[in-house]
mmCIF file of C-alpha atoms and ligand atoms in Angstrom:
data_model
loop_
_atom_site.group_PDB
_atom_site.id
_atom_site.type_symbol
_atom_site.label_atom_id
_atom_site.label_comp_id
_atom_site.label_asym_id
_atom_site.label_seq_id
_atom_site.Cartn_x
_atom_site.Cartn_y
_atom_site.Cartn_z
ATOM 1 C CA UNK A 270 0.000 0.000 0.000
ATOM 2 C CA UNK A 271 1.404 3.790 -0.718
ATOM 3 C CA UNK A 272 2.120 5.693 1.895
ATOM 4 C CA UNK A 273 3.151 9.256 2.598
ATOM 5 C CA UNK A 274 5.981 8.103 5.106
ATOM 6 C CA UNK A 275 7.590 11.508 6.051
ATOM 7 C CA UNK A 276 5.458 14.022 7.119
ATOM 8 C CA UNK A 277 7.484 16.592 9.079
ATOM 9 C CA UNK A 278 7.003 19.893 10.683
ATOM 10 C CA UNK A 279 6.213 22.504 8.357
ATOM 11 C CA UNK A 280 10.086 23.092 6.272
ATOM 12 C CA UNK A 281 11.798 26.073 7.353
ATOM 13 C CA UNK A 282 12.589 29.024 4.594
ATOM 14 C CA UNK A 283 15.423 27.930 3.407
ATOM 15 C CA UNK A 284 17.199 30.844 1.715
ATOM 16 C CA UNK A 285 14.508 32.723 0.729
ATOM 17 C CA UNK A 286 15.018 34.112 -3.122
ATOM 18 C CA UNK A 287 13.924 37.258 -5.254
ATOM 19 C CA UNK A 288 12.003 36.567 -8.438
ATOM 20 C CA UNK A 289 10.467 39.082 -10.767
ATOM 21 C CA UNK A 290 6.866 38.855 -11.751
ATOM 22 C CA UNK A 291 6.629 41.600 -14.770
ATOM 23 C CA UNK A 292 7.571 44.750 -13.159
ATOM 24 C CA UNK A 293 7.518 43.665 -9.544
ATOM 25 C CA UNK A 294 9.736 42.258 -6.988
ATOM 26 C CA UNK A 295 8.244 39.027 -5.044
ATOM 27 C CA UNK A 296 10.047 37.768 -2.336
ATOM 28 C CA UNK A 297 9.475 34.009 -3.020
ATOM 29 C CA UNK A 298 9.512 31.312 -0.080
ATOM 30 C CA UNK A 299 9.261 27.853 -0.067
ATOM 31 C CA UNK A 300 5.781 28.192 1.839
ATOM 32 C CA UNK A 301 4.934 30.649 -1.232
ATOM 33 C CA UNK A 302 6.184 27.893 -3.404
ATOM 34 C CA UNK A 303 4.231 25.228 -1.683
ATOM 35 C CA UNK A 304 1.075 27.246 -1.632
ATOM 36 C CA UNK A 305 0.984 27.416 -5.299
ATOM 37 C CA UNK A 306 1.599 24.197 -6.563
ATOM 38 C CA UNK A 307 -1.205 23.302 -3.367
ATOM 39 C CA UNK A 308 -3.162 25.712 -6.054
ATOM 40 C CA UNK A 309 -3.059 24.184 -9.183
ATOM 41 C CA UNK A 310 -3.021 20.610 -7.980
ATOM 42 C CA UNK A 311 -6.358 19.942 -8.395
ATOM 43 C CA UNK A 312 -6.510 20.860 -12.239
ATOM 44 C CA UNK A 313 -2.212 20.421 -13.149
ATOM 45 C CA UNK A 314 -2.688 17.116 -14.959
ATOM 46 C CA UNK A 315 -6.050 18.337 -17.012
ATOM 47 C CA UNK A 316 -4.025 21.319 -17.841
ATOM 48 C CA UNK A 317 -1.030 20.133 -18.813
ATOM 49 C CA UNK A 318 -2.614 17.509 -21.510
ATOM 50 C CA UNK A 319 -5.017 20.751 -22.700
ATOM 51 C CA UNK A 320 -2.195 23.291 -22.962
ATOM 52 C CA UNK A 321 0.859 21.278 -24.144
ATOM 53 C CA UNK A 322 -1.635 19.010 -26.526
ATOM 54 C CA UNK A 323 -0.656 15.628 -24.821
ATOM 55 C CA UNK A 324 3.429 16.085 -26.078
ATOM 56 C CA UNK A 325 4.377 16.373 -22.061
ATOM 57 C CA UNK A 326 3.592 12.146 -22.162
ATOM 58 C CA UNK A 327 6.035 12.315 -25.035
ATOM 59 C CA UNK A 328 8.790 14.707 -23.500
ATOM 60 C CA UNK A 329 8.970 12.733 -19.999
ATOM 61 C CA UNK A 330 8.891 9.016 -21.564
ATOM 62 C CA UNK A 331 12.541 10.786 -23.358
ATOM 63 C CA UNK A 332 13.237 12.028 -19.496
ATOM 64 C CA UNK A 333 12.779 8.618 -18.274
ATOM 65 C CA UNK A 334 14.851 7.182 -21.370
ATOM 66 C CA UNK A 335 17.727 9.600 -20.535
ATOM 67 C CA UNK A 336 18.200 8.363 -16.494
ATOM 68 C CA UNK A 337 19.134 4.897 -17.967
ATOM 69 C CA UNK A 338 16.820 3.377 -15.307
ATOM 70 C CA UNK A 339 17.254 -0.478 -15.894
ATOM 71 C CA UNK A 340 14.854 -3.467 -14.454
ATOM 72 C CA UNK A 341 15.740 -3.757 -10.719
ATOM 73 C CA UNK A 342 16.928 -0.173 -10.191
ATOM 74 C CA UNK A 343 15.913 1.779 -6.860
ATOM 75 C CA UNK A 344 15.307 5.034 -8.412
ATOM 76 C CA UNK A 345 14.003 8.488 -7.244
ATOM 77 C CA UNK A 346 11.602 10.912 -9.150
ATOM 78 C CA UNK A 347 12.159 14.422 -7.461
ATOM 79 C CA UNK A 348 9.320 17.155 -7.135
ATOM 80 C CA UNK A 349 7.121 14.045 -8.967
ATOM 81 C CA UNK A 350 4.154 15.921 -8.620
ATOM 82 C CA UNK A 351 0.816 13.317 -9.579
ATOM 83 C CA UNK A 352 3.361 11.218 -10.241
ATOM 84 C CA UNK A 353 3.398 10.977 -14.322
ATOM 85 C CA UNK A 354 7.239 10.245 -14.380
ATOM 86 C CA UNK A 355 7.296 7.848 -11.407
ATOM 87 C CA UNK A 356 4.745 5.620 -13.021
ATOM 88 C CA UNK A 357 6.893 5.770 -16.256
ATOM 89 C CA UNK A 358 9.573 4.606 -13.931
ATOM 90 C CA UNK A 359 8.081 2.101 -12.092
ATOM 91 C CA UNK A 360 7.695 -0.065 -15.496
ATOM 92 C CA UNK A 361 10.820 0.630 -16.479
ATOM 93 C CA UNK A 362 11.943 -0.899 -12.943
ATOM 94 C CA UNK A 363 9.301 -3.725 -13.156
ATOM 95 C CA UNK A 364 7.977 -5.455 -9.833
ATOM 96 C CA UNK A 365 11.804 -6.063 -7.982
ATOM 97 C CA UNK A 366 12.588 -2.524 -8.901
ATOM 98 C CA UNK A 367 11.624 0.098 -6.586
ATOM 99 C CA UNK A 368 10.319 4.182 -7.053
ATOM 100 C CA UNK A 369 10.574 6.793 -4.961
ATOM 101 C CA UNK A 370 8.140 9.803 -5.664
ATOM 102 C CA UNK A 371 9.490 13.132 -3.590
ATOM 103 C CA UNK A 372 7.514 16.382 -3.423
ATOM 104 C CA UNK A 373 6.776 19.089 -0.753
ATOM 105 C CA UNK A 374 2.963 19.271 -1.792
ATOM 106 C CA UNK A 375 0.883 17.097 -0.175
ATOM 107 C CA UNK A 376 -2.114 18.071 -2.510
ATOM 108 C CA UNK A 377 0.140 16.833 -5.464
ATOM 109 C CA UNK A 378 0.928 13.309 -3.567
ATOM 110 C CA UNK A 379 -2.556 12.460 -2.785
ATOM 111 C CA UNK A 380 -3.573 12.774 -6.346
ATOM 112 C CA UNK A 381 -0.685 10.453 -7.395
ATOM 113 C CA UNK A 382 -1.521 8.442 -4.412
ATOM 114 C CA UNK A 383 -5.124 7.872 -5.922
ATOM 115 C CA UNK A 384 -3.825 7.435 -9.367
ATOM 116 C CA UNK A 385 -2.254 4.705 -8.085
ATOM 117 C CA UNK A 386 -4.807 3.162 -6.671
ATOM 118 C CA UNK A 387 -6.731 3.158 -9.184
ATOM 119 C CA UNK A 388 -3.978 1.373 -11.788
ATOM 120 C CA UNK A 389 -3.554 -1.908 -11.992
ATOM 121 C CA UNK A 390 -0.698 -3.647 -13.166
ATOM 122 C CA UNK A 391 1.730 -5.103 -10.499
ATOM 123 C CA UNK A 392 4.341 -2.674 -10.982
ATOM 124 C CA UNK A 393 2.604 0.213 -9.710
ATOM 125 C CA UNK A 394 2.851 -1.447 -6.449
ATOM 126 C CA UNK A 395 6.851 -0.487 -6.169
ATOM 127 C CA UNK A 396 6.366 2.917 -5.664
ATOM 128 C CA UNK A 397 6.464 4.788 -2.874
ATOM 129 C CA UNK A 398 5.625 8.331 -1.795
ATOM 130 C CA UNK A 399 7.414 10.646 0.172
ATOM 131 C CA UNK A 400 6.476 14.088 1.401
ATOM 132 C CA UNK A 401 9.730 16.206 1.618
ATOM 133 C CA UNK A 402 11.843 19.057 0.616
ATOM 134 C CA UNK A 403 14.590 18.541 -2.363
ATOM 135 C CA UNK A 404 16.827 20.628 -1.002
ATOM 136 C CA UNK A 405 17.724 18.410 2.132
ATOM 137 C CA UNK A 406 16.337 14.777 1.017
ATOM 138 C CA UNK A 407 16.336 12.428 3.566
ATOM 139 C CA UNK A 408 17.876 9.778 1.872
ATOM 140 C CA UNK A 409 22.036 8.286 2.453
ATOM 141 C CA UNK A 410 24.474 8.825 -0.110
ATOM 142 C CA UNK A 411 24.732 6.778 -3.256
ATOM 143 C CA UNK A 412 21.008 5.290 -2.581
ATOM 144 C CA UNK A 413 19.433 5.575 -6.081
ATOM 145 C CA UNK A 414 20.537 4.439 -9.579
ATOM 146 C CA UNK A 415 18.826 6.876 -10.974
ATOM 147 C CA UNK A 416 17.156 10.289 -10.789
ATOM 148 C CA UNK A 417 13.919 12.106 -12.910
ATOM 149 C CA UNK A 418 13.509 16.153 -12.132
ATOM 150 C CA UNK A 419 10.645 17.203 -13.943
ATOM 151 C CA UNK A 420 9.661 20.693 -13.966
ATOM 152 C CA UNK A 421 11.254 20.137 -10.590
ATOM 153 C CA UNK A 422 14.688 22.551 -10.550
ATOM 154 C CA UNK A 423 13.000 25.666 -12.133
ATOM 155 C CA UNK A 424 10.977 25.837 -9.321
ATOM 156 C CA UNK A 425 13.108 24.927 -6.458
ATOM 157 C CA UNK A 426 14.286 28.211 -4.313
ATOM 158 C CA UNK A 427 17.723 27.376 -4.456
ATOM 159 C CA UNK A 428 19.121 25.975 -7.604
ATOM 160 C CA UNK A 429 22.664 24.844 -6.590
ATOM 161 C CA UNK A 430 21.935 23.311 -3.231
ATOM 162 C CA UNK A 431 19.489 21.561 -5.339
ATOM 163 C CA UNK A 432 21.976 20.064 -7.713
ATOM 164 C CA UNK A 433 24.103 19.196 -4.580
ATOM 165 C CA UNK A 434 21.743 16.825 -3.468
ATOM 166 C CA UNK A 435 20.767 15.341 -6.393
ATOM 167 C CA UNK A 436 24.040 14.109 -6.410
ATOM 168 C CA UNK A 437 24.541 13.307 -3.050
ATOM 169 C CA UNK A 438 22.051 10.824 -3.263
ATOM 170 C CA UNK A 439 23.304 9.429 -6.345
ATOM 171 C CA UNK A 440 25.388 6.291 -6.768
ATOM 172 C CA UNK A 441 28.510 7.079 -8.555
ATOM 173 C CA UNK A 442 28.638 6.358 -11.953
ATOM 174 C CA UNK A 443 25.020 6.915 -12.301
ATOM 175 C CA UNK A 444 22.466 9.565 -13.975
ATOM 176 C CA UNK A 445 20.351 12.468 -13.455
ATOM 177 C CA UNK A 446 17.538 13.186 -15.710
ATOM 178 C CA UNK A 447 16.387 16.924 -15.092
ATOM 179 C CA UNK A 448 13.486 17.883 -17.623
ATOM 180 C CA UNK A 449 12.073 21.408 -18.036
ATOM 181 C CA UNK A 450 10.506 24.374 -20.111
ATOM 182 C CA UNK A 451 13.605 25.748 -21.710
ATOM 183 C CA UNK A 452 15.272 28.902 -21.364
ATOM 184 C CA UNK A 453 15.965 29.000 -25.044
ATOM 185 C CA UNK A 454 18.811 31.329 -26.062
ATOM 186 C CA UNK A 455 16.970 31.392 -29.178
ATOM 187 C CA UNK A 456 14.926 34.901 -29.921
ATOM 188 C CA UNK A 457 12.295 33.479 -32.058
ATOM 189 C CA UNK A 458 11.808 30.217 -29.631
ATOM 190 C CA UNK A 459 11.796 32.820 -26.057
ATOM 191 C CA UNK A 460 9.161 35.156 -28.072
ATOM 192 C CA UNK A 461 6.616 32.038 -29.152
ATOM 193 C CA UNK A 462 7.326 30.775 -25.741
ATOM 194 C CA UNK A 463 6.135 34.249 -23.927
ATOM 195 C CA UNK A 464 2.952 34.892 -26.705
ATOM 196 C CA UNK A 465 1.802 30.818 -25.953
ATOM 197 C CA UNK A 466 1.745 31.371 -21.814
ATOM 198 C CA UNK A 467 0.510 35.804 -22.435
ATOM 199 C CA UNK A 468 -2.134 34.559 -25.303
ATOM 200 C CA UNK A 469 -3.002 30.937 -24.408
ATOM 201 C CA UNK A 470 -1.781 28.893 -20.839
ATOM 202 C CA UNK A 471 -2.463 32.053 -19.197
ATOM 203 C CA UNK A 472 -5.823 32.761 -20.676
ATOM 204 C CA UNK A 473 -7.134 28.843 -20.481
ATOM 205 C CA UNK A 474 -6.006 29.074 -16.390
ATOM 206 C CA UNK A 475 -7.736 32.090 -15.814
ATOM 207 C CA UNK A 476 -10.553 29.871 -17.009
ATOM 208 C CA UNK A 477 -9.907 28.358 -13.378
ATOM 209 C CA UNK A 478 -9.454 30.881 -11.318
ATOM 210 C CA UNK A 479 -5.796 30.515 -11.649
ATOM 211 C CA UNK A 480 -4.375 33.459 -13.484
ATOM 212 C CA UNK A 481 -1.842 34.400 -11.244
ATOM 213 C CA UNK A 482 -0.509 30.960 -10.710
ATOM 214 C CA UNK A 483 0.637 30.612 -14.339
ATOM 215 C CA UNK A 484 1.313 34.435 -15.265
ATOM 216 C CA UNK A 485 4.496 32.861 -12.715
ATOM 217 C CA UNK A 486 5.454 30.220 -15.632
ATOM 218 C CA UNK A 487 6.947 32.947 -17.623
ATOM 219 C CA UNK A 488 9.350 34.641 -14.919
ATOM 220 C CA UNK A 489 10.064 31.117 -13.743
ATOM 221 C CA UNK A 490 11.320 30.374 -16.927
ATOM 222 C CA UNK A 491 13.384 34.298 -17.125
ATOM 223 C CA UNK A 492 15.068 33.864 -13.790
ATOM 224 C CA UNK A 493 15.546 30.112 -15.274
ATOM 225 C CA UNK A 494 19.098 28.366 -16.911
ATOM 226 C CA UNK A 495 19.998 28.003 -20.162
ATOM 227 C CA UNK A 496 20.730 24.499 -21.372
ATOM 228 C CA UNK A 497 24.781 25.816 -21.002
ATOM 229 C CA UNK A 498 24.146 27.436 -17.700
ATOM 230 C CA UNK A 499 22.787 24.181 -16.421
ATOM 231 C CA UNK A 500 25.351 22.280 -17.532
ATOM 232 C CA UNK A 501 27.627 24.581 -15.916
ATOM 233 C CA UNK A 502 25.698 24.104 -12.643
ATOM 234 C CA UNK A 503 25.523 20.489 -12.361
ATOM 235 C CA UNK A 504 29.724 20.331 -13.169
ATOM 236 C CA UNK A 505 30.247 23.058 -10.683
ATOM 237 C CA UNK A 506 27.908 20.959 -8.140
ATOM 238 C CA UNK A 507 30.215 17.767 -8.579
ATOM 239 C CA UNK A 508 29.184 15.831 -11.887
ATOM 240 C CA UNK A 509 31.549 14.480 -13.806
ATOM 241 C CA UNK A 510 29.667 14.941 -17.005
ATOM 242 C CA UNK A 511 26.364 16.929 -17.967
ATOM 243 C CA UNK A 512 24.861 17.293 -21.540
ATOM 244 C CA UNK A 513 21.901 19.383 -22.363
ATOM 245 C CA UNK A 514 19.157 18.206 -24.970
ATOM 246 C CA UNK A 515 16.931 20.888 -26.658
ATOM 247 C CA UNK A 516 13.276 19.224 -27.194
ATOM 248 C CA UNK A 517 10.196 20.426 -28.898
ATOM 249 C CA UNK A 518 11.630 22.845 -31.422
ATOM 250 C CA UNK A 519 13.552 23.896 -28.169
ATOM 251 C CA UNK A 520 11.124 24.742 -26.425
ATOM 252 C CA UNK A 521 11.757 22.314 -23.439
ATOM 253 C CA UNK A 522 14.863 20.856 -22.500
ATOM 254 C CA UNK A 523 16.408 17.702 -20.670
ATOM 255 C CA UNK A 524 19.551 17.983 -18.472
ATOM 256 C CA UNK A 525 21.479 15.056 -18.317
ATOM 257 C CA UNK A 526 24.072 14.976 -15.510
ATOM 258 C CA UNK A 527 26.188 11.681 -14.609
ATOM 259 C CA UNK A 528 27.839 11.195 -11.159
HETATM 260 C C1 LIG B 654 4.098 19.804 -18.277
HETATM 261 C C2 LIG B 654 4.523 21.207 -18.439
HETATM 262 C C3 LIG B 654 4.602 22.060 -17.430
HETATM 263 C C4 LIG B 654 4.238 21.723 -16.069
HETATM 264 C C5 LIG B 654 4.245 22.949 -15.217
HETATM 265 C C6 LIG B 654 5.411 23.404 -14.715
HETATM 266 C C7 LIG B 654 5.437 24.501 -13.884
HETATM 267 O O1 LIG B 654 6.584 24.933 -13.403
HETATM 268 C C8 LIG B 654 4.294 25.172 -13.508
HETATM 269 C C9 LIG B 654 4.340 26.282 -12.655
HETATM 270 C C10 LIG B 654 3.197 26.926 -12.330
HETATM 271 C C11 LIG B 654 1.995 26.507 -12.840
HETATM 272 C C12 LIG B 654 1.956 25.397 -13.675
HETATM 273 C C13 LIG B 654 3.103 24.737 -14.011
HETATM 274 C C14 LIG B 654 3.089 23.604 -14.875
HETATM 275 O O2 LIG B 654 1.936 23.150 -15.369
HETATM 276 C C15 LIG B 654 4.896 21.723 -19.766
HETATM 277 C C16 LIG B 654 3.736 21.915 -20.713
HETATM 278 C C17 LIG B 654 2.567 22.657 -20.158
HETATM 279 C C18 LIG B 654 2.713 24.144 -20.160
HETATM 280 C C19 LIG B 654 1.730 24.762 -19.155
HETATM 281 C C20 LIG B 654 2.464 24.685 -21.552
HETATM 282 C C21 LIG B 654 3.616 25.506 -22.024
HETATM 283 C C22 LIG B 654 3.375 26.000 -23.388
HETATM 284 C C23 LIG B 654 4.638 25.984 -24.190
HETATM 285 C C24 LIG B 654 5.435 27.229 -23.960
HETATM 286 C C25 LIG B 654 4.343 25.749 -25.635
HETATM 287 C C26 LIG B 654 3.640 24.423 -25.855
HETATM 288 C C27 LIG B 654 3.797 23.983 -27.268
HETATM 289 C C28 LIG B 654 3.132 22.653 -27.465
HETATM 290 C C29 LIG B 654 3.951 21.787 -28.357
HETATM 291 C C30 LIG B 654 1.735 22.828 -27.941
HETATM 292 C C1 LIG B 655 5.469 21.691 -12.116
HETATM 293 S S1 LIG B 655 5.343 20.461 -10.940
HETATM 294 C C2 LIG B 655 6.021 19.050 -11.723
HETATM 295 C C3 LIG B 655 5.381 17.774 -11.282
HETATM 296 C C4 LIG B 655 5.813 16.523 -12.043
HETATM 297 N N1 LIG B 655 7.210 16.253 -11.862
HETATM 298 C C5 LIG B 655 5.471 16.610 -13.495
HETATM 299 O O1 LIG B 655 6.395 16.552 -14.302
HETATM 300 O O2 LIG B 655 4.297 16.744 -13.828
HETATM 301 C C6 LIG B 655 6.598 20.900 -9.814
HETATM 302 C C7 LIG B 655 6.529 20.131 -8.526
HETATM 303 O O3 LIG B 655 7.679 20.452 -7.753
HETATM 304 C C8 LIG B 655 7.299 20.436 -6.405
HETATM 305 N N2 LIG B 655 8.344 21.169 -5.673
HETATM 306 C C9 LIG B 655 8.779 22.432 -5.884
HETATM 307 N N3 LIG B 655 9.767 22.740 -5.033
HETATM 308 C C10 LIG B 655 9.972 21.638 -4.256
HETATM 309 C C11 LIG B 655 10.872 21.330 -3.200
HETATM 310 N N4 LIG B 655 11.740 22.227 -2.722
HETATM 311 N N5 LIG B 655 10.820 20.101 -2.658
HETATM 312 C C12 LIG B 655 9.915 19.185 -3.091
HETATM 313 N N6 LIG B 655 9.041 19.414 -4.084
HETATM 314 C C13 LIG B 655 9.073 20.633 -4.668
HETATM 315 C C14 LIG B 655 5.920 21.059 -6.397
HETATM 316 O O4 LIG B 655 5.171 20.749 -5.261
HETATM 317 C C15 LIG B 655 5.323 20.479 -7.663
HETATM 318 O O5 LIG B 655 4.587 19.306 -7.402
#
């Protein structure tokens, strides 16, 4: 049976972190943080196959494909949200493999608890959910064989210490699949990017009461990396090799960063 195992005191602000929403300054917390994605859980998933047409299935089964998971692997899906990745994972892993599924939002976990419930093939049954913070995971060194991030690191308050972790808890010699909206260095790809969330995501959420919510997907994704700053980010954390993978026309992106 799934479980939400940890459930600690409410996390302390960690380094609390300036982000710009159009003209103004928001001091952003982690309860801030926390609070939104509480927010949008109930509609995320709906949202997500209405505004990116279905293609995030596509772009995480290539997040998934990037960790190298393997049948048997203990592996960790970080900020999973509802949990799309961690059920990609858990066949990838197969019934003596084991998932992980780590986010701060309790909102998000219940809906990937029920999700689960309501699947049934075998595998499902290796997962496990966790209710914690990514920037101190309570997990030993070396513990997983693999790692997902998706649209996980953008929205972490501290970037680095984020990175640090990641590897921390990765076995040497093993891989880190971060996947996100890109910060395209592109002008043409940045512009579509801004008229799709001004013109259409933010529109279609306002639909739901949720206008403010995703009006923050666009500075999320200006105070974001570029694919060469976060390569640059997971070296300087400790990795001994990081490649980043432009997807959709470069409009999202895939870090991959090996212990
Ligand atoms: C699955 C996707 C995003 C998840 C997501 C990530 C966040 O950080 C959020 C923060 C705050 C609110 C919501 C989210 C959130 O849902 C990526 C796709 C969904 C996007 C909402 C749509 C982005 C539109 C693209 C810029 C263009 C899509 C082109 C597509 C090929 C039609
Ligand atoms: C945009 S959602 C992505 C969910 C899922 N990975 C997916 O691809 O659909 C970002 C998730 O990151 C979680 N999150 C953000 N910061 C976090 C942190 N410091 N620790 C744990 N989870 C965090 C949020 O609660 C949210 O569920």
């Amino acid at each position: 049976m799934a479980s939400v195992c940890c459930s600690p005191p409410p996390m302390p602000c960690r380094r609390p972190r300036k982000f710009s929403s159009g003209n103004r300054r928001i001091r952003c917390t982690t309860e801030e943080r926390q609070a939104l994605f509480r927010r949008i859980a109930p509609v995320y998933d709906n949202l997500n196959d209405l505004l990116s047409l279905g293609q995030h299935r596509v772009w995480k089964r290539m997040a998934v494909s990037w960790s190298g998971t393997r049948k048997g692997d203990c592996v960790l899906d970080l900020c999973c949200g509802s949990g799309d990745l961690a059920f990609l994972l858990s066949e990838k892993v197969g019934i003596d493999g084991k998932v992980i599924g780590l986010d701060f939002s309790r909102e998000q976990l219940s809906i990937a608890m029920s999700r689960q419930r309501l699947r049934t093939k075998a595998c499902y049954k290796n997962i496990e959910w966790i209710e914690g913070n990514a920037l101190d995971l309570p997990f030993s060194t070396g513990y997983f064989d693999a790692i997902t991030m998706g649209y996980g690191l953008r929205n972490v308050i501290d970037k680095e210490e984020a990175m640090k972790e990641l590897l921390r808890v990765l076995r040497p010699g093993s891989k880190a699949s971060v996947l996100d909206i890109n910060k395209s260095t592109r002008p043409f790809t940045a512009l579509f990017q801004e008229w799709m969330i001004d013109n259409v995501v933010v529109p279609v959420a306002s639909g739901y009461g949720l206008k403010e919510e995703y009006t923050y997907l666009k500075s999320s994704i200006k105070e974001y990396l570029t694919g060469k700053e976060l390569e640059q980010l997971a070296m300087a954390a400790g990795f001994s090799n990081a490649k980043f993978y432009e997807i959709a026309g470069g409009l999202m992106g895939n870090l991959v960063a090996t212990h």
